[in-house]
Amino acid sequence: MAFDIEETLARIPERSLKADAIKATGLENTGDFISMGVADMSFKPPCVVLDVLTNEIKQGFFGYYGGKNNYKAALKNWMKQMHSWEPKSEWIHTAHGLVAAIGTALRAYTSKGDGIILFSPVYHSFKKIIQANERNPVECPMNLTEGKYYLDLGRLEGMLTGKEKMIIFCSPHNPGGRIWSLEIQRELAYFCKKHNLLLIIDEIHNDLVFPKNKHVTFPLAAEGLFDNFILMTSTTKTFNIAGGLMGNVIIPNTKLGIQFSKANMATGESPNRFGMIMGERAMEEGQPWLKNLMEYIDENRNIFDHKINSIPLVRSIRLEATYLAWVDFSKLEEDESSIMKKLVSDAKIIANPGSSFGLGGDKFVRFNLATSKELVQEASERIRSIFEN
Ligand SMILES: Cc1ncc(COP(=O)(O)O)c(C=O)c1O
């Protein structure tokens, strides 16, 4: 199914986080701003998703959701086709987005004041949801070696105080787009087993993998070794339907599953009908769109990296997955606020400052590449012209 993905570009609507981020600059004349911050794409979802929602609107039924078994069947099939691992139906719980699901898991399995381990720099909402639940984020910085991130489990072992109960692991990693190998994930499984830590694996970016790369879903790596884990996935990043606010929480361990169910019920969880309908259809028929999407973003990645890496002392980390470029400005003799000010005021680009991702993120900047080739070209040229001297 070939199609021109640029034809599917959606305008940034007023009621969106992207529009809020542009307004938050406080600047006027924002018409030529390039929005590369918020992690959703500028593309419309696949036609099959637009069609299913259009049909729902035509029918005019906006009541409660039902039909979870169909959704679960679609998810099981998707996981089998895409990730060579099929969960059982009874392992699948639904949630109002993965950040909300992490909050539920924190309340289900840990107590106030417990230490929750993060490999930083990492997606900023992890720390926020840990703190909002009055748990204590414990950041173990990753090592960046020759442009690749590595977990430092030796360092983490030395940091343990006995109060740590859980690790939240991002796979593929945001930011930096690192795909974790089976071996690395097995080492992590051993580590958790040795130290009796519960592992939450956030695989929201699991499908956004570049051609020639392969994501390994954690249950495959942990098979026969470790089951003290909770796997979280979603269709929302893959198909750009984050406004549908839903997510999957997959728990093979029966005892952990019962605990999660109870905590989930305590939130009054009841799936968002439109999100679930979009997600189900996307998993059934969205695969060709996804393939085209990743080929398109691969070209954006090449355009961006080529231009950014031509700036002396500035390096774009080579992404293996995700559309979220991660650029190292740390060799420049400028602090992060000055770098961000130049990006917003001079380059007119909205992006995310690296320090918001925790330890090790300072003087990095995250740029969303899921937009048109022309805009990626224009943005990288603006960045080059500002920072090349
Ligand atoms: C790693 C990761 N987890 C979760 C989310 C957000 O998930 P949700 O919208 O389902 O809460 C994001 C969004 O960027 C993310 O990068």
Tab-separated table of C-alpha atoms and ligand atoms in Angstrom:
chain	number	residue	atom	x	y	z
A	1	MET	CA	0.000	0.000	0.000
A	2	ALA	CA	2.000	3.012	-1.188
A	3	PHE	CA	0.887	6.469	-0.256
A	4	ASP	CA	2.341	9.916	0.106
A	5	ILE	CA	2.702	10.441	3.818
A	6	GLU	CA	3.118	14.183	3.350
A	7	GLU	CA	-0.458	14.339	2.138
A	8	THR	CA	-1.472	13.149	5.547
A	9	LEU	CA	0.031	16.117	7.398
A	10	ALA	CA	-2.423	17.479	9.948
A	11	ARG	CA	-2.510	21.167	10.910
A	12	ILE	CA	-1.715	21.847	14.573
A	13	PRO	CA	-5.158	22.403	16.073
A	14	GLU	CA	-5.811	24.951	18.776
A	15	ARG	CA	-6.706	22.464	21.471
A	16	SER	CA	-3.458	20.522	21.509
A	17	LEU	CA	-0.328	20.380	23.651
A	18	LYS	CA	1.671	21.412	20.586
A	19	ALA	CA	-0.334	24.658	20.302
A	20	ASP	CA	0.017	25.246	24.060
A	21	ALA	CA	3.801	24.856	23.785
A	22	ILE	CA	3.976	27.480	21.044
A	23	LYS	CA	1.793	29.867	23.089
A	24	ALA	CA	3.982	29.265	26.151
A	25	THR	CA	6.944	30.924	24.402
A	26	GLY	CA	5.097	34.220	24.956
A	27	LEU	CA	6.390	35.357	21.567
A	28	GLU	CA	4.326	36.959	18.857
A	29	ASN	CA	4.336	36.036	15.173
A	30	THR	CA	4.698	32.342	15.823
A	31	GLY	CA	3.516	31.452	12.323
A	32	ASP	CA	6.931	30.194	11.199
A	33	PHE	CA	7.630	28.243	14.383
A	34	ILE	CA	8.548	24.591	13.906
A	35	SER	CA	7.033	22.379	16.555
A	36	MET	CA	9.537	19.656	17.562
A	37	GLY	CA	8.712	19.277	21.239
A	38	VAL	CA	5.647	17.281	22.277
A	39	ALA	CA	5.999	13.596	21.372
A	40	ASP	CA	3.140	13.166	18.972
A	41	MET	CA	3.440	13.202	15.207
A	42	SER	CA	2.344	15.785	12.666
A	43	PHE	CA	0.761	13.036	10.569
A	44	LYS	CA	-2.831	11.914	10.475
A	45	PRO	CA	-3.320	8.335	11.665
A	46	PRO	CA	-3.852	5.598	9.052
A	47	CYS	CA	-6.984	5.954	6.865
A	48	VAL	CA	-8.393	2.800	8.438
A	49	VAL	CA	-8.380	4.576	11.801
A	50	LEU	CA	-9.928	7.756	10.412
A	51	ASP	CA	-12.605	5.632	8.745
A	52	VAL	CA	-13.520	3.675	11.839
A	53	LEU	CA	-13.935	6.857	13.847
A	54	THR	CA	-15.898	8.570	11.077
A	55	ASN	CA	-18.293	5.609	11.091
A	56	GLU	CA	-18.728	5.885	14.834
A	57	ILE	CA	-19.545	9.586	14.508
A	58	LYS	CA	-22.071	8.847	11.757
A	59	GLN	CA	-23.749	6.272	13.986
A	60	GLY	CA	-23.917	8.867	16.750
A	61	PHE	CA	-23.446	6.486	19.659
A	62	PHE	CA	-21.141	8.139	22.198
A	63	GLY	CA	-21.888	5.881	25.172
A	64	TYR	CA	-19.782	3.463	27.213
A	65	TYR	CA	-17.311	1.020	25.727
A	66	GLY	CA	-17.845	-2.712	25.366
A	67	GLY	CA	-16.165	-5.416	23.301
A	68	LYS	CA	-12.869	-5.774	25.132
A	69	ASN	CA	-12.441	-9.335	23.885
A	70	ASN	CA	-12.150	-8.106	20.298
A	71	TYR	CA	-9.557	-5.572	21.378
A	72	LYS	CA	-7.610	-8.221	23.272
A	73	ALA	CA	-7.674	-10.532	20.245
A	74	ALA	CA	-6.254	-7.729	18.094
A	75	LEU	CA	-3.533	-7.011	20.664
A	76	LYS	CA	-2.545	-10.665	21.001
A	77	ASN	CA	-2.251	-10.954	17.253
A	78	TRP	CA	-0.284	-7.695	16.987
A	79	MET	CA	2.209	-8.793	19.639
A	80	LYS	CA	2.627	-12.164	17.930
A	81	GLN	CA	3.123	-10.677	14.459
A	82	MET	CA	5.297	-7.748	15.457
A	83	HIS	CA	7.147	-8.999	18.526
A	84	SER	CA	7.053	-12.809	18.293
A	85	TRP	CA	5.439	-13.123	21.714
A	86	GLU	CA	1.767	-13.651	22.413
A	87	PRO	CA	0.252	-12.761	25.777
A	88	LYS	CA	-2.708	-14.695	27.153
A	89	SER	CA	-6.022	-12.806	27.280
A	90	GLU	CA	-6.193	-12.954	31.050
A	91	TRP	CA	-2.806	-11.227	31.341
A	92	ILE	CA	-4.088	-8.099	29.582
A	93	HIS	CA	-5.394	-5.128	31.575
A	94	THR	CA	-6.306	-1.771	30.086
A	95	ALA	CA	-5.469	1.690	31.373
A	96	HIS	CA	-6.051	5.362	30.622
A	97	GLY	CA	-2.615	5.818	29.166
A	98	LEU	CA	0.695	4.442	30.341
A	99	VAL	CA	1.632	7.258	32.685
A	100	ALA	CA	-1.648	6.700	34.510
A	101	ALA	CA	-0.912	2.946	34.504
A	102	ILE	CA	2.504	3.551	36.067
A	103	GLY	CA	0.776	5.601	38.784
A	104	THR	CA	-1.600	2.691	39.417
A	105	ALA	CA	1.324	0.244	39.566
A	106	LEU	CA	3.173	2.476	42.030
A	107	ARG	CA	0.152	2.433	44.334
A	108	ALA	CA	-0.430	-1.301	43.816
A	109	TYR	CA	3.064	-2.506	44.631
A	110	THR	CA	4.959	0.140	46.582
A	111	SER	CA	4.499	2.404	49.587
A	112	LYS	CA	5.118	6.087	50.212
A	113	GLY	CA	8.829	6.817	50.520
A	114	ASP	CA	9.959	3.703	48.589
A	115	GLY	CA	12.773	4.163	46.097
A	116	ILE	CA	11.869	3.807	42.408
A	117	ILE	CA	14.835	3.396	40.092
A	118	LEU	CA	15.157	5.149	36.728
A	119	PHE	CA	17.913	4.934	34.141
A	120	SER	CA	18.400	8.571	33.280
A	121	PRO	CA	18.157	10.601	31.150
A	122	VAL	CA	14.657	9.240	30.670
A	123	TYR	CA	11.109	10.304	29.781
A	124	HIS	CA	10.324	13.122	32.232
A	125	SER	CA	6.837	11.970	33.276
A	126	PHE	CA	8.311	8.945	35.069
A	127	LYS	CA	9.887	11.151	37.723
A	128	LYS	CA	6.796	13.345	37.934
A	129	ILE	CA	4.402	10.447	38.514
A	130	ILE	CA	6.762	8.900	41.089
A	131	GLN	CA	6.924	12.190	42.988
A	132	ALA	CA	3.176	12.829	42.656
A	133	ASN	CA	2.652	9.455	44.353
A	134	GLU	CA	5.098	10.418	47.113
A	135	ARG	CA	7.657	7.801	46.195
A	136	ASN	CA	11.323	8.612	45.815
A	137	PRO	CA	12.925	8.658	42.331
A	138	VAL	CA	16.420	7.125	42.342
A	139	GLU	CA	18.265	8.105	39.177
A	140	CYS	CA	21.039	5.881	37.934
A	141	PRO	CA	22.681	7.701	35.014
A	142	MET	CA	23.402	5.626	31.927
A	143	ASN	CA	26.849	5.647	30.335
A	144	LEU	CA	27.138	7.265	26.942
A	145	THR	CA	29.969	5.555	25.097
A	146	GLU	CA	30.734	6.309	21.452
A	147	GLY	CA	27.249	7.641	20.897
A	148	LYS	CA	25.425	4.717	22.540
A	149	TYR	CA	23.794	4.476	25.930
A	150	TYR	CA	24.538	1.573	28.282
A	151	LEU	CA	22.963	0.634	31.616
A	152	ASP	CA	25.422	0.764	34.499
A	153	LEU	CA	24.201	-2.047	36.761
A	154	GLY	CA	27.475	-2.066	38.731
A	155	ARG	CA	26.921	1.545	39.671
A	156	LEU	CA	23.272	0.846	40.485
A	157	GLU	CA	24.257	-2.025	42.766
A	158	GLY	CA	26.471	0.370	44.705
A	159	MET	CA	23.603	2.836	45.038
A	160	LEU	CA	21.103	0.411	46.569
A	161	THR	CA	20.079	1.186	50.148
A	162	GLY	CA	17.400	-1.477	50.672
A	163	LYS	CA	14.567	1.018	50.210
A	164	GLU	CA	14.313	0.515	46.450
A	165	LYS	CA	11.328	-1.566	45.367
A	166	MET	CA	10.896	-1.042	41.653
A	167	ILE	CA	12.697	-0.198	38.414
A	168	ILE	CA	10.942	1.607	35.578
A	169	PHE	CA	12.704	0.677	32.368
A	170	CYS	CA	12.053	2.336	29.016
A	171	SER	CA	12.490	0.030	26.006
A	172	PRO	CA	13.223	1.304	23.403
A	173	HIS	CA	14.628	4.188	25.380
A	174	ASN	CA	13.265	7.719	25.260
A	175	PRO	CA	15.276	9.862	24.782
A	176	GLY	CA	18.084	8.536	22.597
A	177	GLY	CA	16.112	5.816	20.814
A	178	ARG	CA	18.272	2.980	22.136
A	179	ILE	CA	17.106	-0.581	21.464
A	180	TRP	CA	18.071	-2.871	24.337
A	181	SER	CA	19.467	-6.238	23.245
A	182	LEU	CA	18.234	-9.556	24.594
A	183	GLU	CA	21.499	-9.937	26.544
A	184	ILE	CA	21.218	-6.539	28.238
A	185	GLN	CA	17.617	-7.264	29.173
A	186	ARG	CA	18.605	-10.646	30.596
A	187	GLU	CA	21.250	-8.958	32.734
A	188	LEU	CA	18.599	-6.590	33.983
A	189	ALA	CA	16.284	-9.509	34.745
A	190	TYR	CA	19.079	-11.203	36.760
A	191	PHE	CA	19.723	-7.956	38.591
A	192	CYS	CA	16.055	-7.554	39.555
A	193	LYS	CA	15.874	-11.162	40.659
A	194	LYS	CA	19.006	-10.845	42.788
A	195	HIS	CA	17.776	-7.669	44.496
A	196	ASN	CA	14.076	-8.557	44.642
A	197	LEU	CA	13.027	-5.593	42.517
A	198	LEU	CA	9.788	-5.370	40.572
A	199	LEU	CA	10.373	-4.340	36.979
A	200	ILE	CA	8.014	-2.149	34.976
A	201	ILE	CA	8.906	-2.138	31.292
A	202	ASP	CA	7.448	0.715	29.263
A	203	GLU	CA	7.487	-0.425	25.627
A	204	ILE	CA	5.332	2.381	24.256
A	205	HIS	CA	7.910	2.960	21.468
A	206	ASN	CA	8.206	-0.759	20.610
A	207	ASP	CA	6.823	-0.462	17.064
A	208	LEU	CA	8.653	2.719	16.058
A	209	VAL	CA	11.779	0.897	15.013
A	210	PHE	CA	13.944	1.805	12.023
A	211	PRO	CA	14.435	-0.639	9.167
A	212	LYS	CA	17.288	-3.056	9.985
A	213	ASN	CA	16.778	-2.676	13.748
A	214	LYS	CA	14.826	-5.136	15.883
A	215	HIS	CA	13.181	-4.511	19.208
A	216	VAL	CA	13.165	-7.422	21.665
A	217	THR	CA	10.139	-7.465	23.923
A	218	PHE	CA	11.137	-8.102	27.530
A	219	PRO	CA	9.134	-11.310	28.142
A	220	LEU	CA	11.176	-13.022	25.425
A	221	ALA	CA	14.414	-12.041	27.126
A	222	ALA	CA	13.187	-13.031	30.589
A	223	GLU	CA	11.671	-16.357	29.546
A	224	GLY	CA	12.349	-19.080	32.106
A	225	LEU	CA	14.289	-16.679	34.283
A	226	PHE	CA	12.121	-14.019	35.826
A	227	ASP	CA	8.446	-13.108	35.994
A	228	ASN	CA	8.383	-10.305	38.556
A	229	PHE	CA	7.564	-7.797	35.825
A	230	ILE	CA	4.819	-5.756	34.239
A	231	LEU	CA	4.908	-4.982	30.555
A	232	MET	CA	3.233	-1.840	29.232
A	233	THR	CA	2.505	-1.226	25.555
A	234	SER	CA	0.155	0.981	23.584
A	235	THR	CA	-1.062	1.818	20.099
A	236	THR	CA	-0.991	5.526	20.861
A	237	LYS	CA	2.589	6.362	19.819
A	238	THR	CA	2.671	3.870	16.970
A	239	PHE	CA	-0.412	5.247	15.240
A	240	ASN	CA	-0.424	8.806	16.560
A	241	ILE	CA	-3.635	8.468	18.527
A	242	ALA	CA	-2.404	9.643	21.938
A	243	GLY	CA	-5.607	11.674	22.415
A	244	GLY	CA	-7.402	8.300	22.687
A	245	LEU	CA	-5.615	7.850	26.039
A	246	MET	CA	-5.434	4.103	26.394
A	247	GLY	CA	-2.747	1.567	27.069
A	248	ASN	CA	-2.086	-2.098	27.746
A	249	VAL	CA	-0.730	-3.509	30.969
A	250	ILE	CA	0.379	-7.104	30.464
A	251	ILE	CA	1.053	-9.172	33.589
A	252	PRO	CA	1.843	-12.892	33.256
A	253	ASN	CA	2.417	-13.312	37.020
A	254	THR	CA	-0.991	-14.159	38.557
A	255	LYS	CA	-0.356	-12.599	41.958
A	256	LEU	CA	0.889	-9.339	40.424
A	257	GLY	CA	-2.109	-9.375	38.066
A	258	ILE	CA	-4.600	-9.580	40.922
A	259	GLN	CA	-2.863	-6.741	42.769
A	260	PHE	CA	-2.911	-4.557	39.659
A	261	SER	CA	-6.584	-5.323	38.966
A	262	LYS	CA	-7.528	-4.225	42.455
A	263	ALA	CA	-5.601	-0.958	42.210
A	264	ASN	CA	-6.957	-0.341	38.707
A	265	MET	CA	-10.501	-0.835	39.948
A	266	ALA	CA	-9.814	1.687	42.673
A	267	THR	CA	-9.233	4.311	39.954
A	268	GLY	CA	-12.664	3.516	38.440
A	269	GLU	CA	-10.890	2.482	35.233
A	270	SER	CA	-13.285	2.054	32.314
A	271	PRO	CA	-11.831	2.213	28.818
A	272	ASN	CA	-12.196	5.230	26.566
A	273	ARG	CA	-14.481	3.937	23.828
A	274	PHE	CA	-13.006	5.986	20.990
A	275	GLY	CA	-9.440	5.198	21.946
A	276	MET	CA	-10.139	1.477	22.143
A	277	ILE	CA	-11.962	1.408	18.806
A	278	MET	CA	-9.152	3.283	17.081
A	279	GLY	CA	-6.495	1.082	18.684
A	280	GLU	CA	-8.238	-2.147	17.716
A	281	ARG	CA	-8.609	-1.143	14.073
A	282	ALA	CA	-5.045	0.167	13.904
A	283	MET	CA	-3.674	-3.159	15.123
A	284	GLU	CA	-5.863	-5.066	12.670
A	285	GLU	CA	-5.033	-3.084	9.552
A	286	GLY	CA	-2.360	-0.488	10.291
A	287	GLN	CA	0.807	-2.460	9.598
A	288	PRO	CA	1.431	-1.243	6.001
A	289	TRP	CA	1.013	2.377	7.146
A	290	LEU	CA	3.527	1.805	9.935
A	291	LYS	CA	6.077	0.393	7.515
A	292	ASN	CA	5.763	3.455	5.275
A	293	LEU	CA	5.923	5.733	8.269
A	294	MET	CA	9.219	4.325	9.533
A	295	GLU	CA	10.748	4.476	6.059
A	296	TYR	CA	9.725	8.121	5.869
A	297	ILE	CA	11.065	8.987	9.328
A	298	ASP	CA	14.267	7.119	8.501
A	299	GLU	CA	14.878	9.655	5.730
A	300	ASN	CA	14.120	12.483	8.159
A	301	ARG	CA	16.628	10.987	10.565
A	302	ASN	CA	19.298	10.936	7.849
A	303	ILE	CA	18.606	14.512	6.755
A	304	PHE	CA	18.684	15.734	10.349
A	305	ASP	CA	21.804	13.814	11.435
A	306	HIS	CA	23.744	14.820	8.348
A	307	LYS	CA	23.117	18.521	8.906
A	308	ILE	CA	23.475	18.501	12.708
A	309	ASN	CA	26.678	16.454	12.660
A	310	SER	CA	28.213	19.023	10.311
A	311	ILE	CA	28.136	21.546	13.186
A	312	PRO	CA	31.472	21.483	15.016
A	313	LEU	CA	31.204	19.948	18.529
A	314	VAL	CA	27.491	19.122	18.160
A	315	ARG	CA	26.398	15.484	17.782
A	316	SER	CA	23.075	13.859	17.038
A	317	ILE	CA	22.807	10.457	18.739
A	318	ARG	CA	22.022	7.802	16.122
A	319	LEU	CA	18.467	6.656	16.783
A	320	GLU	CA	17.620	2.954	16.551
A	321	ALA	CA	13.969	3.579	17.334
A	322	THR	CA	11.541	6.461	18.054
A	323	TYR	CA	11.194	9.700	16.118
A	324	LEU	CA	12.785	11.686	18.935
A	325	ALA	CA	16.246	12.921	17.941
A	326	TRP	CA	18.613	13.529	20.867
A	327	VAL	CA	21.326	16.068	20.267
A	328	ASP	CA	24.429	16.569	22.381
A	329	PHE	CA	25.366	20.257	22.720
A	330	SER	CA	27.472	19.629	25.828
A	331	LYS	CA	30.806	20.385	24.142
A	332	LEU	CA	29.702	23.954	23.451
A	333	GLU	CA	30.719	26.601	25.930
A	334	GLU	CA	27.154	27.655	26.523
A	335	ASP	CA	24.696	26.740	29.214
A	336	GLU	CA	21.408	25.042	28.486
A	337	SER	CA	19.237	28.106	28.964
A	338	SER	CA	21.278	29.993	26.374
A	339	ILE	CA	21.036	27.047	23.948
A	340	MET	CA	17.259	26.839	24.446
A	341	LYS	CA	16.860	30.610	24.111
A	342	LYS	CA	18.642	30.554	20.767
A	343	LEU	CA	16.498	27.671	19.574
A	344	VAL	CA	13.251	29.396	20.466
A	345	SER	CA	14.008	33.053	19.750
A	346	ASP	CA	16.435	32.756	16.833
A	347	ALA	CA	15.702	29.407	15.184
A	348	LYS	CA	11.994	29.504	16.083
A	349	ILE	CA	12.019	25.869	17.014
A	350	ILE	CA	10.162	24.342	19.934
A	351	ALA	CA	12.132	21.439	21.409
A	352	ASN	CA	12.665	19.810	24.821
A	353	PRO	CA	15.614	20.772	27.042
A	354	GLY	CA	17.652	17.719	28.031
A	355	SER	CA	17.809	18.592	31.736
A	356	SER	CA	14.077	17.856	31.978
A	357	PHE	CA	14.956	14.173	31.373
A	358	GLY	CA	17.056	14.004	34.536
A	359	LEU	CA	20.706	13.297	35.313
A	360	GLY	CA	22.945	13.231	32.256
A	361	GLY	CA	20.463	15.187	30.122
A	362	ASP	CA	21.859	18.670	30.694
A	363	LYS	CA	22.905	20.438	27.472
A	364	PHE	CA	21.178	17.862	25.310
A	365	VAL	CA	18.041	18.778	23.367
A	366	ARG	CA	15.286	16.485	22.090
A	367	PHE	CA	13.770	17.200	18.669
A	368	ASN	CA	10.677	15.475	17.283
A	369	LEU	CA	11.334	14.355	13.685
A	370	ALA	CA	7.836	13.062	12.920
A	371	THR	CA	6.938	15.865	10.598
A	372	SER	CA	7.419	16.694	6.937
A	373	LYS	CA	10.799	16.320	5.290
A	374	GLU	CA	10.721	20.013	4.345
A	375	LEU	CA	10.301	21.060	7.967
A	376	VAL	CA	13.056	18.736	9.164
A	377	GLN	CA	15.328	20.165	6.473
A	378	GLU	CA	14.401	23.729	7.373
A	379	ALA	CA	14.784	23.119	11.125
A	380	SER	CA	18.185	21.449	10.820
A	381	GLU	CA	19.396	24.273	8.574
A	382	ARG	CA	18.225	26.861	11.115
A	383	ILE	CA	20.032	24.980	13.901
A	384	ARG	CA	23.209	24.746	11.823
A	385	SER	CA	23.240	28.427	10.933
A	386	ILE	CA	22.864	29.411	14.607
A	387	PHE	CA	25.361	27.036	16.177
A	388	GLU	CA	28.041	26.561	13.526
A	389	ASN	CA	30.158	29.353	14.958
B	1	LIG	C1	8.286	6.265	27.333
B	1	LIG	C2	6.940	6.894	27.345
B	1	LIG	N1	5.972	6.381	28.117
B	1	LIG	C3	4.723	6.914	28.149
B	1	LIG	C4	4.413	8.020	27.384
B	1	LIG	C5	3.043	8.599	27.449
B	1	LIG	O1	2.108	7.607	27.534
B	1	LIG	P1	0.569	7.915	27.714
B	1	LIG	O2	0.201	9.011	26.776
B	1	LIG	O3	-0.057	6.610	27.376
B	1	LIG	O4	0.365	8.285	29.148
B	1	LIG	C6	5.393	8.588	26.555
B	1	LIG	C7	5.095	9.778	25.764
B	1	LIG	O5	5.932	10.395	25.171
B	1	LIG	C8	6.685	8.000	26.541
B	1	LIG	O6	7.657	8.485	25.761
